[in-house]
Coordinates of C-alpha atoms in Angstrom, one line a residue:
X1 CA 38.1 -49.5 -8.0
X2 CA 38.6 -49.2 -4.7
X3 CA 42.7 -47.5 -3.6
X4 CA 45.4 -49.0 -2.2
X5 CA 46.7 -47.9 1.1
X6 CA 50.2 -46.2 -0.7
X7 CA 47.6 -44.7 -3.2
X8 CA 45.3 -43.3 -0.7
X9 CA 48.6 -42.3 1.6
X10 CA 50.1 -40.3 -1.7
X11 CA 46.6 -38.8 -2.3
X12 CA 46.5 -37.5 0.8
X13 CA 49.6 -36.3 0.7
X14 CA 49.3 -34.1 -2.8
X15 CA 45.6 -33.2 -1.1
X16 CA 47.9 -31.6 1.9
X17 CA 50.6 -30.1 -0.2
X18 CA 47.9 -27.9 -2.2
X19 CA 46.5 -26.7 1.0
X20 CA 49.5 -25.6 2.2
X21 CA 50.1 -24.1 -1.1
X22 CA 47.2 -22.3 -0.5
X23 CA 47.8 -21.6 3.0
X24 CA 51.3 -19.5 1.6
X25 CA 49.4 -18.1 -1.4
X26 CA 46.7 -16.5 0.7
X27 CA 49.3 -15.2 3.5
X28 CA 52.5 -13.8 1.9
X29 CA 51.7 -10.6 0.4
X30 CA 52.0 -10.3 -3.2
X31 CA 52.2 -14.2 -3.6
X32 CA 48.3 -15.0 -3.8
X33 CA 46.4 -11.3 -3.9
X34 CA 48.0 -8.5 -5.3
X35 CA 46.2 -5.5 -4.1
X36 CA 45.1 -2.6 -7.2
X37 CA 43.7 0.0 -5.7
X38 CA 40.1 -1.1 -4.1
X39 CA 40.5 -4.5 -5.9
X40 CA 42.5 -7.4 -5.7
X41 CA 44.1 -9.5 -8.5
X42 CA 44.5 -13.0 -7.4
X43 CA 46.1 -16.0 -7.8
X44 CA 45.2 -18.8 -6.0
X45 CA 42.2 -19.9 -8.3
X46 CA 45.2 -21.0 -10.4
X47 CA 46.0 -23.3 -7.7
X48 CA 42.3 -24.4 -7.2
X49 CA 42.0 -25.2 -10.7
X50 CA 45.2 -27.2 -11.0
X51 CA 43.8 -29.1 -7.6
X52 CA 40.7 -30.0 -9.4
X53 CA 42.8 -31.3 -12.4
X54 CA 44.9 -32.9 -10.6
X55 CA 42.8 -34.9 -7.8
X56 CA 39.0 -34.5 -9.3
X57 CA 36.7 -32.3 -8.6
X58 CA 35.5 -33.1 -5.6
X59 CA 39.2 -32.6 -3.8
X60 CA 39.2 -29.0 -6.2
X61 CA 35.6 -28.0 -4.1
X62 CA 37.7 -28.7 -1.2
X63 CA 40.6 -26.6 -1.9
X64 CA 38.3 -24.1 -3.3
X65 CA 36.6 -24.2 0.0
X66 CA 39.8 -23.7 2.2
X67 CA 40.7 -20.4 0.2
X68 CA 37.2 -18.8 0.5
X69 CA 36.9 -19.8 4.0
X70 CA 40.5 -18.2 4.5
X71 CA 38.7 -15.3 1.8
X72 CA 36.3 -14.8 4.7
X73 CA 37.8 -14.5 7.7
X74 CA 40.2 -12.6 6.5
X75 CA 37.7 -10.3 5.6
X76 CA 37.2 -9.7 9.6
X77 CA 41.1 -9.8 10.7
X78 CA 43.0 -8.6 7.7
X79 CA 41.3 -7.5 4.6
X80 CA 43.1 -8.0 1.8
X81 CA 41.7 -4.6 -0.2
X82 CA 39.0 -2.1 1.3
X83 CA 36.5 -3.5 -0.5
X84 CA 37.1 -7.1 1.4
X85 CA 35.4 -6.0 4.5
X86 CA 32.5 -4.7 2.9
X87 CA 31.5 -7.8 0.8
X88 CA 33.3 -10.9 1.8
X89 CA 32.4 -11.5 5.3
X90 CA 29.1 -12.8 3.5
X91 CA 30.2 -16.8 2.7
X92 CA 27.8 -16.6 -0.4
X93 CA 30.2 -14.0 -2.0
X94 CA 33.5 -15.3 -0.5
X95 CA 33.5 -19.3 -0.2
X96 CA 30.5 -20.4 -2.7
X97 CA 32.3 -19.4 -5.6
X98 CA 35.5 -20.7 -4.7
X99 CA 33.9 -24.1 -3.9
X100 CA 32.2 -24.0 -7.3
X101 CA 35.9 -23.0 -8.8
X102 CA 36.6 -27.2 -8.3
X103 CA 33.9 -28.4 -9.1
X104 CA 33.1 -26.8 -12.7
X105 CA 37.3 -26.8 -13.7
X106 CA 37.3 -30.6 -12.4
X107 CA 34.1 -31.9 -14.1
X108 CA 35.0 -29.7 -17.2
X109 CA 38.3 -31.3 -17.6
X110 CA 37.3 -34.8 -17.1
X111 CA 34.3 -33.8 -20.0
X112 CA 36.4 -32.1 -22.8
X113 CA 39.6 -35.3 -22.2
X114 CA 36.3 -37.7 -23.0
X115 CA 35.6 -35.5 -25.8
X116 CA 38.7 -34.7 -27.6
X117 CA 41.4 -36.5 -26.1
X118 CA 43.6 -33.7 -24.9
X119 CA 45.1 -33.2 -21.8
X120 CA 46.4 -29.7 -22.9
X121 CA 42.7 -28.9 -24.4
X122 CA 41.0 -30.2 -22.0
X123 CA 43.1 -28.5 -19.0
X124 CA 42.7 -25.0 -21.0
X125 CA 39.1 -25.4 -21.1
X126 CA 39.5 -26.3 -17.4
X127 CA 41.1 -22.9 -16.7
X128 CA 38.7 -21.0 -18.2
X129 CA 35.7 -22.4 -16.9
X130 CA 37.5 -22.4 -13.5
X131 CA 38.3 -18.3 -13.7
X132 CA 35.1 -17.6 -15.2
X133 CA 33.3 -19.1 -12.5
X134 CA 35.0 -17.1 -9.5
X135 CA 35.0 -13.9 -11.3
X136 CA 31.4 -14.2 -13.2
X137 CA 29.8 -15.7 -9.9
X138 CA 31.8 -13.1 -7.1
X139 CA 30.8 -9.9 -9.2
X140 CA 27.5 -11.7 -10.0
X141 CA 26.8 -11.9 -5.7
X142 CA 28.1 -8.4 -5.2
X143 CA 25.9 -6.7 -7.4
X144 CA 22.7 -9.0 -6.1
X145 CA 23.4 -8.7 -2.2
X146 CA 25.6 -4.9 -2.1
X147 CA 24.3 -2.6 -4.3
X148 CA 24.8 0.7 -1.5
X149 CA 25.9 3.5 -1.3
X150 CA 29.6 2.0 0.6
X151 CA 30.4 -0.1 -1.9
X152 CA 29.7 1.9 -5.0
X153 CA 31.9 4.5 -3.2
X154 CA 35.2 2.0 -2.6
X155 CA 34.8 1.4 -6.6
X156 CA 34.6 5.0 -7.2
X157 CA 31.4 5.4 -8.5
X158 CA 27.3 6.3 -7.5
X159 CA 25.5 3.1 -6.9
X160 CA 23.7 3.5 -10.8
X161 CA 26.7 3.0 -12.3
X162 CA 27.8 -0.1 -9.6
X163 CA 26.7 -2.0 -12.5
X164 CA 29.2 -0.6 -15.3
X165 CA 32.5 -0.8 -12.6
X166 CA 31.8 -4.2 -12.2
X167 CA 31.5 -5.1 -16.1
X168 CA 34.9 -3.2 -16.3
X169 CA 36.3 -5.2 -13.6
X170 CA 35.0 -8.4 -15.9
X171 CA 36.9 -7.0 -18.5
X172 CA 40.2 -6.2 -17.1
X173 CA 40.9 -7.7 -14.2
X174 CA 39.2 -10.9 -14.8
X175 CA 41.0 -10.9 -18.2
X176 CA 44.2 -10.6 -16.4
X177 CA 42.8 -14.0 -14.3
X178 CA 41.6 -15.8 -17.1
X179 CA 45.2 -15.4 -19.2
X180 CA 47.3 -16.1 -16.5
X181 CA 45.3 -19.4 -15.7
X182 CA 45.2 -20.7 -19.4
X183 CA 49.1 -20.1 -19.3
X184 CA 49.8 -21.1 -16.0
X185 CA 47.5 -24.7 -15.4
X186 CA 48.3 -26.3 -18.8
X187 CA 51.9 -26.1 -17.6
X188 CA 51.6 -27.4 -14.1
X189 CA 48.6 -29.6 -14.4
X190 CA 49.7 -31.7 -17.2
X191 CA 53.0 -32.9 -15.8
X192 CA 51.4 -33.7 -12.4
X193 CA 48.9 -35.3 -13.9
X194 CA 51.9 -37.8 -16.2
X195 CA 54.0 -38.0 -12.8
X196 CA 50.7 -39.6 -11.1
X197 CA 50.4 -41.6 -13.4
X198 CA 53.7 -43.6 -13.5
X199 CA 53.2 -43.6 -10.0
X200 CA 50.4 -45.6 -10.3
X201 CA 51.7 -47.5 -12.5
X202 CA 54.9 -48.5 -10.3

């Protein structure tokens, strides 16, 4: 069915106001990326996965795609940890998997709600899907495309044990992702999602 002009005008609009939301996120310290040493613990795929809940998943790739393209020039102009510089100015490692953040959280909501008929499920199952993806596929591309000497280094280890830092970083700081997004989206998405609704409605 195609939308009305005031539906297409307020989707738009919510489009725009999650872009700016990433926009701030990804530019005041400590709001979006809070540095730890040579790693940095973020938040904005909470955002990206709300977007993809919220608007589909298509509209998620997109905001996805504006925080890794943000991800990757920062990477040149201000690095938002030492390791940023080293791995991020390559797209494949710093706007793919944000991209692919939308698009498996959106699809994977709009699956389990068909299955099971619950918004809060569904949205959980959303959020980890959604953190799993940026963590499992960013670590995943580091390992493929920068296992040297530099980057081993900024981790703190010799490149044979690359392998093991990055499995620790899986464990802890993607852990620390993957919690705050199942608290975090269920919250936020849900209500958006009922205010949208009774918009549409009215």
């Amino acid at each position: 069915m195609a939308k009305t002009r005031h539906q297409q005008i307020r989707h738009n609009t919510t489009l725009a106001i999650f872009i700016a939301i990433i926009l701030l996120q990804d530019f005041i310290p400590f709001f979006g990326n809070i540095p730890l040493g040579p790693l940095s613990i973020t938040t904005l795929h909470v955002t990206v996965i709300i977007a993809a809940i919220v608007l589909g998943p298509m509209d998620g790739a997109i905001i996805g795609g504006v925080w890794g393209i943000l991800t990757w020039v920062r990477a040149f102009v201000a690095p938002s940890s030492p390791l940023a510089p080293l791995v991020f100015v390559n797209p494949l490692v710093s706007v793919f998997p944000r991209i692919m953040i939308g698009f498996f959280a959106g699809y994977t909501f709009i699956l389990l709600y068909r299955l099971f008929k619950s918004k809060y499920g569904a949205a959980i199952g959303a959020a980890v899907i959604g953190t799993l993806t940026n963590t499992g596929l960013v670590l995943s591309f580091i390992y493929l495309f920068y296992r040297t000497p530099a980057v081993a280094q900024t981790y703190g280890v010799n490149v044979n044990h690359l392998l093991i830092a990055l499995e620790t970083i899986m464990a802890t700081n993607g852990l620390a992702e993957l919690i705050l997004a199942i608290i975090v989206v269920p919250m936020v998405a849900i209500p958006v999602l009922e205010v949208r609704r009774r918009l549409e409605v009215n």
